[in-house]
CSV table of C-alpha atoms and ligand atoms in Angstrom, one decimal:
chain,number,residue,atom,x,y,z
A,1,MET,CA,-1.7,15.6,24.9
A,2,ILE,CA,-1.9,14.1,21.4
A,3,ARG,CA,-3.3,17.4,20.2
A,4,ASP,CA,-0.1,19.2,21.5
A,5,ILE,CA,2.1,16.8,19.7
A,6,GLN,CA,0.1,17.2,16.5
A,7,ASP,CA,0.3,21.1,16.8
A,8,LYS,CA,4.1,20.9,17.1
A,9,ILE,CA,4.3,18.6,14.0
A,10,LEU,CA,2.1,21.1,12.1
A,11,GLU,CA,4.4,23.9,13.1
A,12,LEU,CA,7.7,22.0,12.3
A,13,LYS,CA,6.5,20.7,8.9
A,14,LYS,CA,5.7,24.3,7.8
A,15,LYS,CA,9.0,25.6,9.2
A,16,TYR,CA,11.2,22.9,7.6
A,17,ASP,CA,9.2,22.5,4.3
A,18,ILE,CA,8.2,18.9,5.0
A,19,CYS,CA,5.4,17.1,3.1
A,20,ILE,CA,4.0,14.2,5.2
A,21,LEU,CA,2.7,11.3,3.2
A,22,ALA,CA,0.7,8.6,5.2
A,23,HIS,CA,-0.7,5.3,4.0
A,24,SER,CA,-4.4,4.7,5.0
A,25,TYR,CA,-3.3,1.9,7.4
A,26,GLN,CA,-1.7,4.5,9.7
A,27,GLY,CA,-3.5,5.6,12.9
A,28,ALA,CA,-6.0,8.5,12.8
A,29,GLU,CA,-3.6,10.7,14.8
A,30,ILE,CA,-1.0,10.4,12.0
A,31,LEU,CA,-3.5,10.8,9.1
A,32,GLU,CA,-4.7,14.0,10.7
A,33,VAL,CA,-1.3,15.7,10.4
A,34,ALA,CA,-0.5,14.3,6.9
A,35,ASP,CA,-0.6,16.4,3.7
A,36,ILE,CA,-1.4,13.4,1.6
A,37,THR,CA,-3.2,10.2,2.7
A,38,GLY,CA,-4.3,7.2,0.6
A,39,ASP,CA,-3.5,3.8,-0.7
A,40,SER,CA,-0.2,2.8,-2.4
A,41,TYR,CA,-1.3,4.1,-5.8
A,42,LYS,CA,-2.4,7.5,-4.6
A,43,LEU,CA,0.8,7.9,-2.5
A,44,SER,CA,3.0,7.1,-5.5
A,45,VAL,CA,1.2,9.4,-7.9
A,46,GLU,CA,1.2,12.3,-5.4
A,47,ALA,CA,4.9,11.7,-4.4
A,48,ALA,CA,5.9,12.6,-7.9
A,49,LYS,CA,4.1,16.0,-7.6
A,50,VAL,CA,5.4,17.2,-4.2
A,51,SER,CA,7.1,20.6,-4.3
A,52,ASN,CA,8.5,20.6,-0.7
A,53,ALA,CA,12.2,20.0,-0.1
A,54,ASN,CA,11.5,17.1,2.3
A,55,ILE,CA,9.1,14.2,2.2
A,56,LEU,CA,8.4,12.2,5.4
A,57,MET,CA,6.7,8.8,4.7
A,58,CYS,CA,4.5,7.3,7.3
A,59,GLY,CA,4.1,3.7,6.0
A,60,VAL,CA,6.6,1.0,5.2
A,61,HIS,CA,10.0,1.0,3.6
A,62,PHE,CA,9.1,0.3,-0.1
A,63,MET,CA,6.7,3.3,0.0
A,64,ALA,CA,9.6,5.6,1.0
A,65,GLU,CA,11.8,4.0,-1.6
A,66,THR,CA,9.1,4.6,-4.3
A,67,ALA,CA,8.7,8.2,-3.2
A,68,LYS,CA,12.5,8.7,-3.5
A,69,MET,CA,12.5,7.2,-7.0
A,70,LEU,CA,9.7,9.5,-8.0
A,71,SER,CA,11.2,12.6,-6.4
A,72,PRO,CA,15.0,11.9,-6.6
A,73,ASP,CA,15.9,15.6,-6.0
A,74,LYS,CA,13.9,15.7,-2.7
A,75,ARG,CA,15.2,14.4,0.6
A,76,VAL,CA,12.9,11.5,1.6
A,77,TYR,CA,12.6,10.0,5.1
A,78,LEU,CA,10.8,7.1,6.6
A,79,ALA,CA,9.3,7.9,10.0
A,80,ASN,CA,10.1,4.5,11.5
A,81,PRO,CA,13.1,2.7,10.0
A,82,ASP,CA,12.0,-0.7,11.2
A,83,ALA,CA,8.7,-0.6,9.3
A,84,GLY,CA,9.2,-3.0,6.4
A,85,CYS,CA,6.8,-5.1,4.3
A,86,PRO,CA,7.6,-8.8,4.5
A,87,MET,CA,6.1,-9.4,1.1
A,88,ALA,CA,8.5,-6.9,-0.5
A,89,GLU,CA,11.5,-9.1,0.5
A,90,GLN,CA,10.1,-12.4,-0.7
A,91,MET,CA,11.7,-12.7,-4.1
A,92,ASP,CA,15.1,-11.8,-5.5
A,93,PRO,CA,16.1,-10.5,-8.9
A,94,GLU,CA,18.2,-13.6,-9.8
A,95,MET,CA,15.1,-15.8,-9.5
A,96,ILE,CA,13.1,-13.6,-11.9
A,97,GLU,CA,16.1,-13.3,-14.3
A,98,ALA,CA,16.2,-17.1,-14.5
A,99,ILE,CA,12.5,-17.3,-15.6
A,100,LYS,CA,13.0,-14.4,-18.1
A,101,ALA,CA,16.0,-16.2,-19.6
A,102,LYS,CA,13.8,-19.3,-20.3
A,103,GLU,CA,10.7,-17.3,-21.5
A,104,PRO,CA,11.9,-13.9,-22.9
A,105,ASP,CA,8.4,-13.1,-24.2
A,106,ARG,CA,6.8,-13.3,-20.7
A,107,LYS,CA,6.4,-9.7,-19.3
A,108,VAL,CA,7.1,-9.3,-15.6
A,109,VAL,CA,4.4,-7.4,-13.7
A,110,CYS,CA,5.4,-6.6,-10.1
A,111,TYR,CA,3.3,-5.4,-7.2
A,112,ILE,CA,4.6,-2.1,-5.9
A,113,ASN,CA,5.2,-4.0,-2.6
A,114,THR,CA,8.7,-5.0,-3.8
A,115,THR,CA,12.3,-3.8,-3.3
A,116,ALA,CA,13.8,-1.4,-5.8
A,117,ALA,CA,16.4,-4.1,-6.6
A,118,LEU,CA,13.5,-6.4,-7.7
A,119,LYS,CA,11.8,-3.7,-9.7
A,120,THR,CA,15.0,-3.4,-11.9
A,121,VAL,CA,14.1,-6.7,-13.6
A,122,CYS,CA,10.4,-6.0,-14.0
A,123,ASP,CA,8.5,-4.5,-16.9
A,124,VAL,CA,5.7,-2.8,-15.1
A,125,CYS,CA,4.7,-2.2,-11.6
A,126,VAL,CA,1.1,-2.3,-10.3
A,127,THR,CA,-0.8,-1.5,-7.1
A,128,SER,CA,-3.9,-3.2,-6.0
A,129,SER,CA,-6.0,-0.4,-7.4
A,130,SER,CA,-4.2,-0.3,-10.8
A,131,ALA,CA,-3.4,-4.0,-11.3
A,132,LEU,CA,-6.5,-5.0,-13.3
A,133,LYS,CA,-6.5,-2.0,-15.6
A,134,ILE,CA,-2.8,-2.3,-16.3
A,135,VAL,CA,-2.7,-6.1,-17.0
A,136,LYS,CA,-5.9,-5.9,-19.2
A,137,GLY,CA,-4.3,-3.1,-21.2
A,138,MET,CA,-1.0,-4.8,-21.8
A,139,ASP,CA,-0.2,-6.1,-25.4
A,140,ALA,CA,1.7,-9.1,-23.9
A,141,LYS,CA,-0.3,-12.3,-23.6
A,142,LYS,CA,2.2,-14.0,-21.3
A,143,ILE,CA,2.6,-12.4,-17.9
A,144,LEU,CA,4.6,-13.3,-14.8
A,145,PHE,CA,2.9,-11.6,-11.8
A,146,ILE,CA,4.9,-11.3,-8.6
A,147,PRO,CA,5.0,-11.6,-5.7
A,148,ASP,CA,1.4,-11.9,-4.4
A,149,ILE,CA,-0.2,-15.1,-5.5
A,150,ASN,CA,-3.6,-13.9,-4.2
A,151,LEU,CA,-3.7,-10.6,-6.0
A,152,GLY,CA,-2.2,-12.4,-9.0
A,153,THR,CA,-5.0,-15.0,-9.0
A,154,PHE,CA,-7.6,-12.2,-8.7
A,155,VAL,CA,-6.0,-10.5,-11.8
A,156,ALA,CA,-5.7,-13.8,-13.7
A,157,GLU,CA,-9.4,-14.7,-13.2
A,158,ALA,CA,-10.4,-11.3,-14.6
A,159,CYS,CA,-8.1,-11.7,-17.6
A,160,PRO,CA,-8.9,-15.1,-19.0
A,161,ASP,CA,-7.3,-14.2,-22.4
A,162,LYS,CA,-3.8,-13.9,-20.7
A,163,ASP,CA,-1.4,-16.7,-19.6
A,164,VAL,CA,-0.6,-15.5,-16.1
A,165,MET,CA,2.2,-17.3,-14.3
A,166,LEU,CA,2.3,-16.9,-10.5
A,167,LEU,CA,4.8,-17.6,-7.8
A,168,ASN,CA,4.1,-18.4,-4.2
A,169,GLY,CA,4.4,-15.1,-2.4
A,170,GLY,CA,2.0,-12.8,-0.6
A,171,CYS,CA,0.9,-10.6,2.3
A,172,PRO,CA,1.0,-12.7,5.5
A,173,VAL,CA,-1.5,-10.3,7.2
A,174,HIS,CA,-4.2,-10.6,4.5
A,175,ALA,CA,-3.5,-14.2,3.9
A,176,SER,CA,-4.2,-15.0,7.5
A,177,VAL,CA,-7.9,-14.7,6.9
A,178,THR,CA,-9.7,-18.0,6.3
A,179,GLU,CA,-12.9,-19.0,4.6
A,180,GLU,CA,-14.2,-19.9,8.1
A,181,ASP,CA,-13.6,-16.2,9.2
A,182,VAL,CA,-15.6,-14.8,6.4
A,183,LEU,CA,-18.4,-17.3,6.8
A,184,ALA,CA,-18.5,-16.5,10.6
A,185,ALA,CA,-18.6,-12.8,10.0
A,186,LYS,CA,-21.4,-13.2,7.4
A,187,ALA,CA,-23.4,-15.4,9.8
A,188,ALA,CA,-23.0,-12.7,12.5
A,189,HIS,CA,-24.0,-9.8,10.2
A,190,PRO,CA,-26.2,-11.3,7.5
A,191,ASN,CA,-27.3,-7.9,6.1
A,192,ALA,CA,-23.7,-6.5,5.8
A,193,LYS,CA,-21.9,-6.0,2.4
A,194,VAL,CA,-18.6,-7.9,2.4
A,195,LEU,CA,-15.7,-5.8,1.1
A,196,VAL,CA,-12.3,-7.5,0.7
A,197,HIS,CA,-8.8,-6.6,-0.3
A,198,PRO,CA,-7.5,-8.9,-3.2
A,199,GLU,CA,-4.4,-9.7,-1.1
A,200,CYS,CA,-6.8,-12.1,0.7
A,201,ARG,CA,-7.1,-15.7,-0.4
A,202,PRO,CA,-9.5,-16.6,-3.3
A,203,ALA,CA,-11.4,-18.8,-0.8
A,204,VAL,CA,-12.2,-15.5,1.0
A,205,THR,CA,-12.7,-13.1,-1.9
A,206,LYS,CA,-15.2,-15.5,-3.5
A,207,HIS,CA,-17.7,-14.6,-0.7
A,208,CYS,CA,-17.4,-10.9,-1.2
A,209,ASP,CA,-19.7,-8.3,-2.7
A,210,TYR,CA,-16.7,-6.2,-3.7
A,211,ALA,CA,-12.9,-6.8,-4.0
A,212,GLY,CA,-10.6,-3.9,-4.4
A,213,SER,CA,-7.8,-1.8,-3.0
A,214,THR,CA,-7.9,0.2,0.2
A,215,SER,CA,-9.3,3.3,-1.6
A,216,GLY,CA,-11.7,1.1,-3.5
A,217,ILE,CA,-13.1,-0.4,-0.3
A,218,MET,CA,-13.4,3.1,1.3
A,219,ASP,CA,-15.1,4.5,-1.8
A,220,TYR,CA,-17.5,1.6,-2.0
A,221,ALA,CA,-18.5,2.1,1.7
A,222,ALA,CA,-19.0,5.8,1.1
A,223,LYS,CA,-21.2,5.5,-1.9
A,224,SER,CA,-23.2,2.4,-1.0
A,225,ASP,CA,-26.8,2.7,0.4
A,226,ALA,CA,-26.1,-0.3,2.6
A,227,LYS,CA,-25.9,0.3,6.3
A,228,GLU,CA,-23.5,-2.4,7.4
A,229,PHE,CA,-20.2,-3.6,6.1
A,230,ILE,CA,-17.8,-6.4,6.9
A,231,ILE,CA,-14.3,-5.2,6.1
A,232,GLY,CA,-11.7,-7.7,4.9
A,233,THR,CA,-8.5,-5.6,5.1
A,234,GLU,CA,-6.2,-4.1,7.7
A,235,ILE,CA,-8.2,-3.4,10.9
A,236,SER,CA,-7.4,0.4,10.8
A,237,ILE,CA,-9.7,0.8,7.9
A,238,VAL,CA,-12.6,-0.4,10.0
A,239,GLU,CA,-11.8,2.4,12.5
A,240,HIS,CA,-11.3,5.1,9.8
A,241,LEU,CA,-14.6,4.2,8.1
A,242,GLN,CA,-16.5,4.1,11.4
A,243,LEU,CA,-15.2,7.6,12.4
A,244,LYS,CA,-16.0,9.0,8.9
A,245,TYR,CA,-19.5,7.5,8.6
A,246,PRO,CA,-21.0,7.2,12.1
A,247,GLU,CA,-24.5,6.5,10.6
A,248,LYS,CA,-23.2,3.2,9.1
A,249,LYS,CA,-21.8,0.1,10.9
A,250,PHE,CA,-18.4,-1.5,10.1
A,251,TYR,CA,-17.2,-4.9,11.3
A,252,PRO,CA,-13.8,-6.4,11.0
A,253,MET,CA,-13.8,-9.7,9.0
A,254,SER,CA,-11.2,-10.9,11.4
A,255,LYS,CA,-9.3,-9.3,14.2
A,256,LYS,CA,-6.1,-11.0,12.9
A,257,ILE,CA,-5.8,-8.5,10.0
A,258,VAL,CA,-3.3,-6.3,11.8
A,259,CYS,CA,-0.2,-5.2,10.0
A,260,GLN,CA,2.4,-4.9,12.8
A,261,ASN,CA,4.8,-3.1,10.4
A,262,MET,CA,2.3,-0.4,9.7
A,263,LYS,CA,1.6,-0.1,13.4
A,264,LEU,CA,5.3,0.6,14.2
A,265,THR,CA,5.1,4.2,13.3
A,266,THR,CA,3.9,6.4,16.2
A,267,ILE,CA,3.0,10.1,16.4
A,268,MET,CA,6.2,10.5,18.4
A,269,ASP,CA,8.2,9.1,15.5
A,270,VAL,CA,6.6,11.7,13.2
A,271,LEU,CA,7.4,14.5,15.7
A,272,ASN,CA,11.0,13.3,16.2
A,273,SER,CA,11.5,12.9,12.4
A,274,CYS,CA,10.3,16.5,11.9
A,275,LYS,CA,12.7,17.7,14.6
A,276,ALA,CA,15.6,15.8,13.2
A,277,ILE,CA,14.9,17.1,9.6
A,278,GLY,CA,15.1,20.6,11.1
A,279,GLY,CA,18.6,19.8,12.6
A,280,ASP,CA,17.8,18.7,16.1
A,281,ALA,CA,20.8,16.4,16.9
A,282,ASP,CA,18.9,14.7,19.8
A,283,CYS,CA,16.5,13.1,17.4
A,284,ASP,CA,17.1,10.5,14.6
A,285,LYS,CA,16.0,10.9,11.0
A,286,HIS,CA,16.0,8.0,8.6
A,287,GLU,CA,16.8,9.3,5.2
A,288,ILE,CA,16.4,7.0,2.1
A,289,ILE,CA,19.7,7.1,0.2
A,290,MET,CA,19.6,5.4,-3.2
A,291,ASP,CA,22.2,5.0,-5.9
A,292,ALA,CA,21.3,7.0,-9.0
A,293,GLU,CA,21.8,3.9,-11.2
A,294,LEU,CA,19.4,1.9,-9.1
A,295,ILE,CA,16.9,4.6,-9.2
A,296,ALA,CA,17.1,4.9,-13.0
A,297,LYS,CA,16.7,1.2,-13.5
A,298,ALA,CA,13.9,0.6,-11.0
A,299,LYS,CA,12.0,3.7,-11.9
A,300,VAL,CA,11.3,2.4,-15.4
A,301,CYS,CA,8.5,0.1,-14.2
A,302,ILE,CA,7.0,2.7,-11.9
A,303,ASP,CA,6.8,5.3,-14.7
A,304,GLU,CA,5.2,2.6,-16.8
A,305,MET,CA,2.6,2.0,-14.1
A,306,ILE,CA,1.8,5.7,-13.9
A,307,ARG,CA,1.6,5.9,-17.8
A,308,LEU,CA,-0.7,2.9,-18.1
A,309,GLY,CA,-2.7,3.4,-14.9
A,310,GLY,CA,-3.4,7.1,-15.2
B,401,LIG,P1,-3.1,-0.8,-1.2
B,401,LIG,O1,-2.5,0.4,-0.5
B,401,LIG,O2,-2.7,-0.8,-2.6
B,401,LIG,O3,-4.5,-1.0,-1.0
B,401,LIG,O4,-2.3,-2.1,-0.6
B,401,LIG,C1,-2.5,-2.5,0.7
B,401,LIG,C2,-1.3,-2.8,1.4
B,401,LIG,O5,-1.2,-3.9,1.9
B,401,LIG,C3,-0.2,-1.9,1.5
B,401,LIG,O6,0.9,-2.4,1.9
B,402,LIG,FE1,3.0,-5.6,3.6
B,402,LIG,FE2,0.7,-6.8,4.1
B,402,LIG,FE3,1.6,-5.0,5.8
B,402,LIG,FE4,0.7,-4.3,3.4
B,402,LIG,S1,-0.5,-5.2,5.0
B,402,LIG,S2,2.6,-3.6,4.5
B,402,LIG,S3,1.4,-6.0,2.1
B,402,LIG,S4,2.6,-7.0,5.3
């Protein structure tokens, strides 16, 4: 049944010149039909190179918005229009402008999980896989890192020569993990390596063997000689790793790390979006429409991320 739906998607994406981008937190049945899969950094770099007329994003809204900014001549669609990222909405441009007015020499570094409107007032954008490299390489000594206080703390600790100002934002999913969760997982699996996303709290990351982005965690697990791993990020990564490396064992650090927004997109959403892009009036498509001026202003910090992070 799922195989039939997948076959139809493969047929339609070829017929209607659609490139499917899927974040690694999507289900395996969606990753299998995607052209490009990966973490936020990989998706944004690859979105700029797509040659198809249509891009279908399976992820959350800011990812589709980023793809649109990087490929403004393409038509970009979000497979499920309700899939947003709560962190992306946590701060507004006026709040940041007020800080900049008081401290004009403080450069604003924003996580890619932000709205395009917020990106217009930021100097450089980062993802979890590029944040350290980019902040370390910046000439500026004074940084305002938004919105994720946990990723910001992780960056600040690795850059003691910088004055990093943080605000109180973050990913509610990763921040739900507690020190008790990580200690309980370690007690249950004492030989496992602990791999954690830096969106988790410092009280959690301090117990890890490795902290890094989704791709960083997956690469570590692939290359490590260890046989068991506790995974401190979205629970889908535990499943993907277990499928890919059956000879190793993967345990969730906590079963609370489930992003309901990432889970909104279903394989039927992907099929219906492909049908709608092809003109089927019975199906809905959710095109990302952005003002050219907004794109021009917000894209500056994304281009800077690709220049400094490449
Ligand atoms: P990365 O894709 O950068 O690992 O970020 C994880 C995440 O929470 C995406 O929304
Ligand atoms: Fe946003 Fe967190 Fe979900 Fe990623 S995991 S989309 S940061 S809420």
